[in-house]
């Protein structure tokens, strides 16, 4: 009979491309992964890995086995979720990815409430952009991700994920000192299309949204500086180096030199959680979602 943990090791090598990367994800040594794969080769009587330069590649037999491993691991997760649902207990380890302002604005009270209501549930949080966290949920490396998308740019979802709405959030524009529109009550983002901007990295949801929105205003985006943390962005705005989009959720202290002005039409983003369909019956999923909704 095939050993589940050996199948998991092979599946991780196929997913992440190397033995060392699989070891990092599984939190074991590369030697441990290699030993699991060697035992799996003996069990199956098939060669599963071949040298490919400095790395390895999967043989045809391994590719066939990985296809079955996808289904087997999904069934195991569904069985575990059904057992937890039958027991009705919110227990165990729960891993979550969340973008920075949601960690600051949503998670502290939610995690506090979960600790009080469900002391046997251990929640671990990683700060991740939705572009990073959603694939990790789809692959089973995270149990849940808190993600966002903007009113004019929905976020594409990998197959096999379910989602639950948490809240809507409004964003304003942060203007540098002396900006000619700083005295306005509202600003149309089209009026700022040609300005220099400060945003997060180009592989993030927020930066991708800003680039698409500015191009929709028939202006080629000028993003002069990139910083992931909002306080850093605001420091650059305060220095007169550009404007930035400033969400209200988890808003940090704004430097006195920076002028914050609402946008018209209003700029809103939808904040929601995603998890795998196989895990939907886990009581922990429902408990965490309820805590996030407050």
Coordinates of C-alpha atoms in Angstrom, one line a residue:
X1 CA 0.0 0.0 0.0
X2 CA 1.3 3.5 -0.8
X3 CA 2.3 5.6 2.1
X4 CA 0.5 8.9 2.4
X5 CA 3.5 11.0 3.6
X6 CA 5.7 9.6 0.8
X7 CA 3.0 10.6 -1.7
X8 CA 2.9 14.1 -0.1
X9 CA 6.7 14.4 -0.5
X10 CA 6.5 13.5 -4.2
X11 CA 3.6 15.9 -4.7
X12 CA 5.6 18.7 -3.1
X13 CA 8.6 18.1 -5.3
X14 CA 6.3 18.2 -8.3
X15 CA 4.6 21.4 -7.1
X16 CA 7.7 23.3 -6.0
X17 CA 10.3 22.0 -8.5
X18 CA 13.0 20.7 -6.3
X19 CA 13.7 18.5 -3.3
X20 CA 15.0 21.4 -1.3
X21 CA 11.9 23.6 -2.0
X22 CA 9.7 20.6 -1.0
X23 CA 11.7 20.2 2.2
X24 CA 11.1 23.9 3.1
X25 CA 7.4 23.6 2.6
X26 CA 7.1 20.4 4.5
X27 CA 9.4 21.7 7.3
X28 CA 11.8 18.8 7.1
X29 CA 15.3 18.3 5.9
X30 CA 16.2 17.6 2.3
X31 CA 17.6 14.3 3.4
X32 CA 14.2 13.4 4.9
X33 CA 12.5 14.1 1.6
X34 CA 15.0 12.1 -0.3
X35 CA 14.6 9.2 2.0
X36 CA 10.8 9.3 1.6
X37 CA 11.2 9.3 -2.2
X38 CA 13.7 6.4 -2.1
X39 CA 11.2 4.4 -0.1
X40 CA 8.4 5.3 -2.5
X41 CA 10.5 4.1 -5.4
X42 CA 11.0 0.7 -3.6
X43 CA 7.3 0.5 -2.9
X44 CA 6.3 1.2 -6.5
X45 CA 9.2 -0.6 -8.2
X46 CA 9.5 2.4 -10.4
X47 CA 12.2 5.1 -10.8
X48 CA 10.5 8.5 -9.9
X49 CA 13.3 11.1 -10.2
X50 CA 16.1 11.6 -12.7
X51 CA 19.1 14.0 -12.6
X52 CA 18.5 17.1 -14.7
X53 CA 21.6 19.3 -14.5
X54 CA 22.0 20.4 -10.9
X55 CA 18.4 19.5 -10.1
X56 CA 16.0 16.6 -10.7
X57 CA 13.0 16.0 -12.9
X58 CA 10.0 13.7 -12.5
X59 CA 9.9 10.5 -14.6
X60 CA 6.7 9.5 -16.5
X61 CA 5.9 7.1 -13.7
X62 CA 6.2 10.0 -11.2
X63 CA 4.0 12.3 -13.2
X64 CA 1.3 9.6 -13.3
X65 CA 1.6 9.1 -9.5
X66 CA 1.4 12.8 -8.9
X67 CA -1.9 13.0 -10.8
X68 CA -3.4 10.4 -8.4
X69 CA -1.7 12.1 -5.4
X70 CA -3.7 15.3 -6.2
X71 CA -6.9 13.4 -5.8
X72 CA -5.8 11.3 -2.8
X73 CA -4.6 14.3 -0.8
X74 CA -7.8 16.2 -1.6
X75 CA -9.8 13.2 -0.4
X76 CA -7.8 13.0 2.8
X77 CA -8.4 16.7 3.5
X78 CA -12.1 16.3 2.9
X79 CA -12.1 13.3 5.2
X80 CA -10.4 15.3 7.9
X81 CA -12.8 18.2 7.5
X82 CA -15.8 15.8 7.7
X83 CA -14.4 14.3 11.0
X84 CA -13.9 17.8 12.5
X85 CA -17.4 18.7 11.4
X86 CA -18.8 15.5 13.0
X87 CA -17.0 16.3 16.2
X88 CA -17.9 19.9 16.0
X89 CA -14.7 21.0 17.7
X90 CA -12.7 24.1 16.7
X91 CA -9.2 22.7 17.3
X92 CA -5.8 22.2 15.8
X93 CA -3.5 24.4 13.7
X94 CA -4.9 27.0 11.3
X95 CA -2.6 28.8 8.8
X96 CA -3.6 32.0 7.2
X97 CA -2.1 34.6 4.8
X98 CA -3.3 38.2 4.9
X99 CA -2.4 41.5 3.3
X100 CA -0.8 44.2 5.5
X101 CA -3.7 46.5 6.2
X102 CA -6.0 43.6 7.0
X103 CA -3.5 42.3 9.5
X104 CA -3.5 45.7 11.1
X105 CA -7.2 46.5 10.9
X106 CA -8.9 43.2 11.1
X107 CA -6.8 40.5 12.8
X108 CA -6.0 41.8 16.3
X109 CA -9.6 41.8 17.6
X110 CA -10.4 38.7 15.6
X111 CA -7.5 36.7 16.9
X112 CA -8.2 37.8 20.4
X113 CA -11.8 36.7 20.1
X114 CA -10.7 33.3 18.7
X115 CA -8.2 32.7 21.5
X116 CA -11.0 33.3 24.1
X117 CA -13.7 31.3 22.4
X118 CA -11.5 28.5 21.0
X119 CA -8.3 28.1 23.1
X120 CA -7.4 24.8 21.4
X121 CA -7.2 26.5 18.0
X122 CA -3.7 27.7 17.1
X123 CA -3.8 30.4 14.3
X124 CA -0.6 31.3 12.5
X125 CA -0.6 34.3 10.2
X126 CA 1.8 35.3 7.4
X127 CA 1.8 38.8 5.8
X128 CA 1.3 38.1 2.1
X129 CA -0.2 39.9 -0.9
X130 CA -3.2 38.2 -2.4
X131 CA -1.2 37.3 -5.5
X132 CA 1.0 35.2 -3.2
X133 CA -1.5 33.9 -0.7
X134 CA -4.3 32.6 -3.0
X135 CA -2.0 30.1 -4.9
X136 CA -0.8 28.8 -1.5
X137 CA -4.4 28.2 -0.4
X138 CA -5.1 26.4 -3.6
X139 CA -2.1 24.2 -3.2
X140 CA -3.0 23.4 0.4
X141 CA -0.1 25.2 2.0
X142 CA -2.4 27.7 3.8
X143 CA -5.9 27.0 5.2
X144 CA -7.2 30.5 4.4
X145 CA -6.2 33.8 2.9
X146 CA -7.6 37.3 3.4
X147 CA -7.6 39.0 0.0
X148 CA -8.9 42.1 -1.6
X149 CA -10.0 43.3 -5.0
X150 CA -11.1 46.7 -6.3
X151 CA -14.5 47.8 -7.6
X152 CA -13.2 48.1 -11.1
X153 CA -10.8 45.1 -11.1
X154 CA -12.1 41.7 -9.7
X155 CA -9.4 39.3 -8.6
X156 CA -9.2 36.0 -10.6
X157 CA -9.6 32.9 -8.4
X158 CA -7.9 29.6 -8.8
X159 CA -10.2 26.7 -9.2
X160 CA -11.4 24.8 -6.2
X161 CA -11.7 27.8 -3.8
X162 CA -14.7 29.1 -2.0
X163 CA -14.9 32.7 -0.6
X164 CA -16.8 34.6 2.1
X165 CA -17.3 38.4 2.2
X166 CA -15.8 40.2 5.2
X167 CA -16.2 44.0 4.5
X168 CA -16.0 46.8 2.1
X169 CA -13.2 49.4 2.5
X170 CA -12.9 52.9 1.0
X171 CA -9.6 54.4 -0.1
X172 CA -8.6 58.0 -0.4
X173 CA -5.6 59.7 -2.1
X174 CA -2.6 61.0 -0.1
X175 CA -1.2 64.1 -1.7
X176 CA 2.3 65.6 -1.1
X177 CA 2.7 69.0 0.5
X178 CA 1.9 71.9 -1.9
X179 CA 0.0 69.8 -4.4
X180 CA -2.3 72.1 -6.5
X181 CA -5.4 69.9 -5.7
X182 CA -4.7 69.6 -1.9
X183 CA -7.5 72.1 -1.1
X184 CA -10.3 70.2 -2.8
X185 CA -13.0 68.3 -1.0
X186 CA -13.0 65.5 -3.6
X187 CA -10.8 64.6 -6.5
X188 CA -11.4 62.5 -9.6
X189 CA -8.5 60.2 -10.1
X190 CA -8.3 61.2 -13.7
X191 CA -7.1 64.6 -12.6
X192 CA -4.0 62.9 -11.0
X193 CA -3.3 60.5 -13.9
X194 CA -0.1 62.3 -15.0
X195 CA 1.3 62.7 -11.5
X196 CA 4.2 60.7 -10.0
X197 CA 3.0 57.9 -7.8
X198 CA 4.2 55.8 -4.9
X199 CA 2.8 52.2 -4.7
X200 CA 3.7 48.7 -3.7
X201 CA 5.6 46.3 -5.9
X202 CA 4.5 45.6 -9.4
X203 CA 3.5 42.0 -8.6
X204 CA 1.0 43.2 -6.0
X205 CA -2.8 43.6 -6.4
X206 CA -2.7 47.3 -5.5
X207 CA 0.0 48.2 -7.9
X208 CA -1.6 46.2 -10.7
X209 CA -4.9 48.0 -10.0
X210 CA -3.3 51.4 -10.1
X211 CA -1.5 50.8 -13.4
X212 CA -4.7 49.5 -15.0
X213 CA -6.8 52.4 -13.6
X214 CA -4.3 55.1 -14.8
X215 CA -4.1 53.5 -18.2
X216 CA -7.8 53.7 -18.4
X217 CA -7.4 57.4 -17.9
X218 CA -5.3 57.4 -21.1
X219 CA -2.1 58.1 -19.2
X220 CA 1.0 55.9 -18.9
X221 CA 1.5 55.4 -15.2
X222 CA 4.5 57.0 -13.6
X223 CA 5.3 55.0 -10.5
X224 CA 8.5 56.5 -9.2
X225 CA 8.9 54.6 -5.9
X226 CA 7.7 51.2 -4.7
X227 CA 7.3 50.3 -1.0
X228 CA 5.0 47.6 0.4
X229 CA 4.3 49.2 3.8
X230 CA 1.8 52.1 3.9
X231 CA 3.9 54.1 6.5
X232 CA 6.9 54.0 4.2
X233 CA 4.7 55.1 1.3
X234 CA 3.4 58.0 3.4
X235 CA 6.9 59.0 4.3
X236 CA 7.8 59.3 0.6
X237 CA 4.6 61.3 0.0
X238 CA 5.5 63.7 2.9
X239 CA 8.9 64.2 1.2
X240 CA 7.0 65.5 -1.9
X241 CA 8.0 62.5 -4.0
X242 CA 4.5 61.6 -5.3
X243 CA 0.9 60.6 -4.4
X244 CA -0.4 57.3 -3.0
X245 CA -3.7 55.5 -2.6
X246 CA -4.5 55.3 1.1
X247 CA -7.0 52.6 2.3
X248 CA -9.1 53.4 5.5
X249 CA -8.9 49.9 6.9
X250 CA -6.0 49.7 9.3
X251 CA -5.0 53.2 8.5
X252 CA -1.8 54.3 10.3
X253 CA -0.9 57.8 11.5
X254 CA -0.6 60.2 8.6
X255 CA 2.3 62.7 8.6
X256 CA 1.1 66.2 9.1
X257 CA 2.5 67.3 5.8
X258 CA 0.4 64.9 3.9
X259 CA -3.1 65.9 2.7
X260 CA -5.7 63.1 2.4
X261 CA -8.6 63.7 0.0
X262 CA -11.6 61.5 -0.8
X263 CA -11.9 60.3 -4.4
X264 CA -15.0 60.8 -6.6
X265 CA -16.3 58.4 -7.7
X266 CA -15.5 56.6 -4.4
X267 CA -12.8 54.1 -4.6
X268 CA -13.8 50.9 -2.8
X269 CA -12.2 47.5 -2.4
X270 CA -13.9 44.3 -1.3
X271 CA -12.2 42.3 1.5
X272 CA -13.0 38.6 1.7
X273 CA -11.6 35.2 2.8
X274 CA -10.9 32.3 0.6
X275 CA -10.4 28.6 1.4
X276 CA -10.4 25.2 -0.4
X277 CA -13.7 23.5 -1.2
X278 CA -12.3 20.3 0.4
X279 CA -12.0 22.1 3.8
X280 CA -15.3 23.9 3.7
X281 CA -16.9 21.7 6.5
X282 CA -14.1 22.4 9.0
X283 CA -15.6 24.2 12.0
X284 CA -12.4 26.2 12.2
X285 CA -13.2 27.8 8.8
X286 CA -16.6 29.0 10.1
X287 CA -15.2 30.1 13.4
X288 CA -12.4 32.2 11.8
X289 CA -14.7 33.7 9.3
X290 CA -17.2 34.7 12.0
X291 CA -14.4 36.3 14.0
X292 CA -13.2 38.3 11.0
X293 CA -16.7 39.6 10.4
X294 CA -16.8 40.7 14.1

